């Protein structure tokens, strides 16, 4: 019996995290995202309990006070948080779970793992980076109809986030999508072979 790995995945907007994970899921279909809570409003066809648990400010604060989050942070103008129940329970069931969270949240999970051996044994920190600032800028421009000011703000935020890369255990550079997806698949497969995810003391039945 094996525990699932909790993969903390961060990277700036424009690094291509969701596209990359989508590629990996084609060959590892049981790899799923953890569902975070947020106070932001649903966008487009987003549904409660699918992309996020959409909560009011009051509900979010109630959950903070009840100690339900393993981490929570303010990102842009909204709150985001990962429920303890989403990660440890799923790992115990043997499911690998990806946490697409910002650098502040990732650092809080690192801190929490210092006092929690079970969490520490199944955690992996992966940073996704664009191949250059030039490419990142192009991707941000190509994405939508942001104003010059908004693009400058996003680039500033991205630079700050990228400065955290050394706090992660692995870095995947997403220049060529196929290469990056192959690298990430190899990495995630390796996570399943770690001794730390084997439950109990006996290796063989
Ligand atoms: P969006 O609102 O575009 O879905 O996400 C905005 C940002 O919030 C992304 O950078 C994403 O990584 C981050 N985020 C999403 N869920 C969580 C969470 O549970 N905790 C933290 N700390 N950040 C999150």
CSV table of C-alpha atoms and ligand atoms in Angstrom, one decimal:
chain,number,residue,atom,x,y,z
A,1,UNK,CA,0.0,0.0,0.0
A,2,UNK,CA,1.3,3.4,-1.0
A,3,UNK,CA,0.5,6.9,-0.1
A,4,UNK,CA,-0.2,9.4,-2.8
A,5,UNK,CA,2.2,12.3,-3.4
A,6,UNK,CA,1.1,15.8,-2.6
A,7,UNK,CA,2.7,17.9,-5.4
A,8,UNK,CA,3.0,21.6,-4.7
A,9,UNK,CA,3.2,23.3,-8.0
A,10,UNK,CA,3.9,27.0,-8.4
A,11,UNK,CA,4.9,29.3,-11.2
A,12,UNK,CA,3.9,32.7,-12.5
A,13,UNK,CA,0.9,33.3,-14.7
A,14,UNK,CA,2.1,32.7,-18.2
A,15,UNK,CA,4.4,29.8,-17.3
A,16,UNK,CA,1.9,27.4,-18.7
A,17,UNK,CA,1.1,25.4,-15.6
A,18,UNK,CA,-2.4,24.2,-16.6
A,19,UNK,CA,-1.5,23.4,-20.2
A,20,UNK,CA,1.5,21.4,-18.9
A,21,UNK,CA,-0.5,19.5,-16.3
A,22,UNK,CA,-3.2,18.8,-19.0
A,23,UNK,CA,-0.4,17.1,-21.1
A,24,UNK,CA,0.8,15.0,-18.2
A,25,UNK,CA,-2.8,14.0,-17.4
A,26,UNK,CA,-3.1,12.4,-20.8
A,27,UNK,CA,-0.6,9.8,-19.8
A,28,UNK,CA,-1.3,9.8,-16.0
A,29,UNK,CA,-5.1,10.3,-16.0
A,30,UNK,CA,-5.5,9.6,-12.3
A,31,UNK,CA,-3.4,12.6,-11.4
A,32,UNK,CA,-5.8,15.3,-10.1
A,33,UNK,CA,-5.8,18.8,-8.8
A,34,UNK,CA,-6.8,19.5,-5.2
A,35,UNK,CA,-9.8,21.8,-5.1
A,36,UNK,CA,-9.0,25.1,-3.2
A,37,UNK,CA,-11.4,27.5,-1.5
A,38,UNK,CA,-11.6,31.0,-2.8
A,39,UNK,CA,-13.5,34.2,-2.1
A,40,UNK,CA,-13.3,35.2,-5.8
A,41,UNK,CA,-16.4,35.0,-7.9
A,42,UNK,CA,-16.8,32.1,-10.4
A,43,UNK,CA,-15.5,33.0,-13.9
A,44,UNK,CA,-17.4,31.7,-17.0
A,45,UNK,CA,-18.6,28.2,-16.6
A,46,UNK,CA,-16.7,27.5,-13.3
A,47,UNK,CA,-18.8,25.5,-10.8
A,48,UNK,CA,-18.7,25.2,-7.0
A,49,UNK,CA,-16.8,22.0,-6.1
A,50,UNK,CA,-15.2,21.6,-9.5
A,51,UNK,CA,-12.6,24.3,-10.1
A,52,UNK,CA,-13.0,25.8,-6.6
A,53,UNK,CA,-15.2,25.9,-3.5
A,54,UNK,CA,-16.5,29.4,-3.9
A,55,UNK,CA,-17.0,30.8,-0.4
A,56,UNK,CA,-18.1,34.2,1.0
A,57,UNK,CA,-15.6,36.2,3.1
A,58,UNK,CA,-17.5,35.2,6.3
A,59,UNK,CA,-17.4,31.5,5.5
A,60,UNK,CA,-13.7,31.7,4.6
A,61,UNK,CA,-12.8,33.4,7.9
A,62,UNK,CA,-14.9,30.8,9.8
A,63,UNK,CA,-12.8,28.0,8.2
A,64,UNK,CA,-9.5,29.8,9.0
A,65,UNK,CA,-10.6,30.0,12.7
A,66,UNK,CA,-11.7,26.4,12.7
A,67,UNK,CA,-8.1,25.4,11.6
A,68,UNK,CA,-9.4,23.8,8.4
A,69,UNK,CA,-6.7,25.1,6.1
A,70,UNK,CA,-3.2,23.7,5.6
A,71,UNK,CA,-2.3,27.1,4.1
A,72,UNK,CA,-4.2,30.2,2.9
A,73,UNK,CA,-3.1,33.5,1.3
A,74,UNK,CA,-4.3,36.7,-0.2
A,75,UNK,CA,-3.6,36.5,-4.0
A,76,UNK,CA,-4.4,39.7,-5.9
A,77,UNK,CA,-7.7,40.9,-4.3
A,78,UNK,CA,-9.0,37.5,-3.1
A,79,UNK,CA,-8.4,34.9,-0.5
A,80,UNK,CA,-7.4,31.3,-1.5
A,81,UNK,CA,-6.8,28.3,0.7
A,82,UNK,CA,-6.1,24.6,0.7
A,83,UNK,CA,-8.2,22.4,2.9
A,84,UNK,CA,-6.4,19.9,5.1
A,85,UNK,CA,-9.1,17.4,4.2
A,86,UNK,CA,-8.3,17.8,0.4
A,87,UNK,CA,-4.7,16.8,0.7
A,88,UNK,CA,-3.9,14.4,3.6
A,89,UNK,CA,-7.1,12.3,3.2
A,90,UNK,CA,-6.5,11.9,-0.5
A,91,UNK,CA,-2.8,11.0,0.0
A,92,UNK,CA,-3.9,8.4,2.5
A,93,UNK,CA,-6.2,6.9,-0.1
A,94,UNK,CA,-3.2,6.6,-2.4
A,95,UNK,CA,-4.2,9.4,-4.7
A,96,UNK,CA,-1.6,11.8,-6.1
A,97,UNK,CA,-2.8,15.4,-5.7
A,98,UNK,CA,-1.5,18.6,-7.3
A,99,UNK,CA,-1.8,21.9,-5.5
A,100,UNK,CA,-1.7,24.8,-7.9
A,101,UNK,CA,-0.9,27.5,-5.3
A,102,UNK,CA,1.1,30.7,-5.1
A,103,UNK,CA,4.5,31.0,-3.6
A,104,UNK,CA,3.2,32.3,-0.2
A,105,UNK,CA,1.0,29.3,0.2
A,106,UNK,CA,3.8,26.9,-0.8
A,107,UNK,CA,6.1,28.4,1.9
A,108,UNK,CA,3.4,27.9,4.5
A,109,UNK,CA,3.1,24.3,3.6
A,110,UNK,CA,6.9,23.9,3.9
A,111,UNK,CA,6.6,25.4,7.4
A,112,UNK,CA,3.6,23.1,8.3
A,113,UNK,CA,5.6,20.0,7.2
A,114,UNK,CA,8.4,20.8,9.7
A,115,UNK,CA,6.0,19.8,12.5
A,116,UNK,CA,4.2,17.1,10.6
A,117,UNK,CA,6.2,14.0,9.6
A,118,UNK,CA,3.3,12.4,7.7
A,119,UNK,CA,2.9,15.5,5.5
A,120,UNK,CA,6.7,15.8,5.0
A,121,UNK,CA,7.0,12.3,3.8
A,122,UNK,CA,4.6,12.8,0.9
A,123,UNK,CA,5.3,16.4,-0.2
A,124,UNK,CA,7.2,17.5,-3.3
A,125,UNK,CA,7.7,21.1,-4.4
A,126,UNK,CA,7.9,21.8,-8.1
A,127,UNK,CA,8.4,25.2,-9.8
A,128,UNK,CA,7.3,25.8,-13.4
A,129,UNK,CA,9.2,28.7,-15.2
A,130,UNK,CA,9.0,30.2,-18.6
A,131,UNK,CA,12.2,29.9,-20.7
A,132,UNK,CA,12.8,33.7,-20.5
A,133,UNK,CA,11.2,37.0,-19.5
A,134,UNK,CA,10.8,37.8,-23.2
A,135,UNK,CA,8.8,34.7,-23.8
A,136,UNK,CA,6.7,35.3,-20.7
A,137,UNK,CA,5.9,38.8,-21.9
A,138,UNK,CA,4.9,37.5,-25.3
A,139,UNK,CA,2.6,34.9,-23.7
A,140,UNK,CA,1.0,37.5,-21.4
A,141,UNK,CA,0.4,39.8,-24.4
A,142,UNK,CA,-1.0,37.0,-26.6
A,143,UNK,CA,-3.4,35.8,-23.9
A,144,UNK,CA,-6.0,38.5,-23.7
A,145,UNK,CA,-6.8,42.1,-24.1
A,146,UNK,CA,-4.9,43.4,-21.0
A,147,UNK,CA,-3.8,47.0,-21.0
A,148,UNK,CA,-0.1,47.9,-21.1
A,149,UNK,CA,-0.4,48.8,-17.4
A,150,UNK,CA,-1.9,45.4,-16.5
A,151,UNK,CA,0.8,43.6,-18.5
A,152,UNK,CA,3.5,45.6,-16.6
A,153,UNK,CA,1.8,44.7,-13.3
A,154,UNK,CA,1.6,41.0,-14.2
A,155,UNK,CA,5.3,41.0,-15.3
A,156,UNK,CA,6.3,42.6,-12.0
A,157,UNK,CA,4.3,40.0,-10.0
A,158,UNK,CA,5.8,37.2,-12.2
A,159,UNK,CA,9.4,38.4,-11.5
A,160,UNK,CA,8.7,38.4,-7.8
A,161,UNK,CA,7.3,34.9,-7.9
A,162,UNK,CA,10.2,33.6,-10.0
A,163,UNK,CA,12.6,34.9,-7.4
A,164,UNK,CA,11.3,32.1,-5.1
A,165,UNK,CA,12.4,29.2,-7.4
A,166,UNK,CA,15.2,28.1,-5.2
A,167,UNK,CA,12.8,27.3,-2.4
A,168,UNK,CA,11.4,24.4,-4.5
A,169,UNK,CA,13.0,21.0,-5.0
A,170,UNK,CA,12.5,20.7,-8.8
A,171,UNK,CA,12.2,23.2,-11.6
A,172,UNK,CA,10.7,22.5,-15.0
A,173,UNK,CA,11.3,25.1,-17.7
A,174,UNK,CA,8.4,25.3,-20.0
A,175,UNK,CA,9.8,26.4,-23.4
A,176,UNK,CA,9.0,23.4,-25.6
A,177,UNK,CA,5.7,22.0,-24.3
A,178,UNK,CA,6.4,18.4,-25.3
A,179,UNK,CA,9.8,18.4,-23.7
A,180,UNK,CA,8.5,20.0,-20.5
A,181,UNK,CA,5.6,17.6,-20.4
A,182,UNK,CA,8.0,14.6,-20.8
A,183,UNK,CA,10.2,16.0,-18.0
A,184,UNK,CA,7.2,16.5,-15.7
A,185,UNK,CA,5.8,13.0,-16.4
A,186,UNK,CA,9.2,11.5,-15.6
A,187,UNK,CA,9.4,13.5,-12.4
A,188,UNK,CA,5.9,12.5,-11.2
A,189,UNK,CA,6.5,8.9,-12.0
A,190,UNK,CA,9.7,9.0,-9.9
A,191,UNK,CA,7.6,10.4,-7.0
A,192,UNK,CA,5.6,7.1,-6.9
A,193,UNK,CA,8.8,5.2,-6.4
A,194,UNK,CA,10.1,7.0,-3.3
A,195,UNK,CA,10.5,4.9,-0.2
A,196,UNK,CA,8.8,7.7,1.8
A,197,UNK,CA,5.4,6.9,0.2
A,198,UNK,CA,5.5,3.2,1.2
A,199,UNK,CA,3.2,2.6,4.2
A,200,UNK,CA,4.4,0.6,7.2
A,201,UNK,CA,7.8,-1.1,7.8
A,202,UNK,CA,7.5,-4.2,5.6
A,203,UNK,CA,8.3,-3.7,1.9
A,204,UNK,CA,7.0,-7.1,0.8
A,205,UNK,CA,3.8,-9.0,1.7
B,1,LIG,P1,-7.2,32.1,-10.3
B,1,LIG,O1,-8.1,33.0,-9.6
B,1,LIG,O2,-6.7,32.7,-11.6
B,1,LIG,O3,-7.8,30.7,-10.5
B,1,LIG,O4,-5.9,31.8,-9.4
B,1,LIG,C1,-5.1,32.9,-9.1
B,1,LIG,C2,-3.9,32.5,-8.3
B,1,LIG,O5,-4.2,31.9,-7.1
B,1,LIG,C3,-3.0,31.4,-9.0
B,1,LIG,O6,-1.6,31.9,-9.0
B,1,LIG,C4,-3.1,30.2,-8.1
B,1,LIG,O7,-1.8,29.5,-8.1
B,1,LIG,C5,-3.4,30.8,-6.8
B,1,LIG,N1,-4.1,29.8,-6.0
B,1,LIG,C6,-5.2,29.0,-6.3
B,1,LIG,N2,-5.6,28.3,-5.3
B,1,LIG,C7,-4.8,28.6,-4.2
B,1,LIG,C8,-4.7,28.1,-2.9
B,1,LIG,O8,-5.5,27.3,-2.4
B,1,LIG,N3,-3.8,28.7,-2.1
B,1,LIG,C9,-2.9,29.7,-2.6
B,1,LIG,N4,-2.0,30.1,-1.7
B,1,LIG,N5,-2.9,30.1,-3.8
B,1,LIG,C10,-3.9,29.6,-4.7
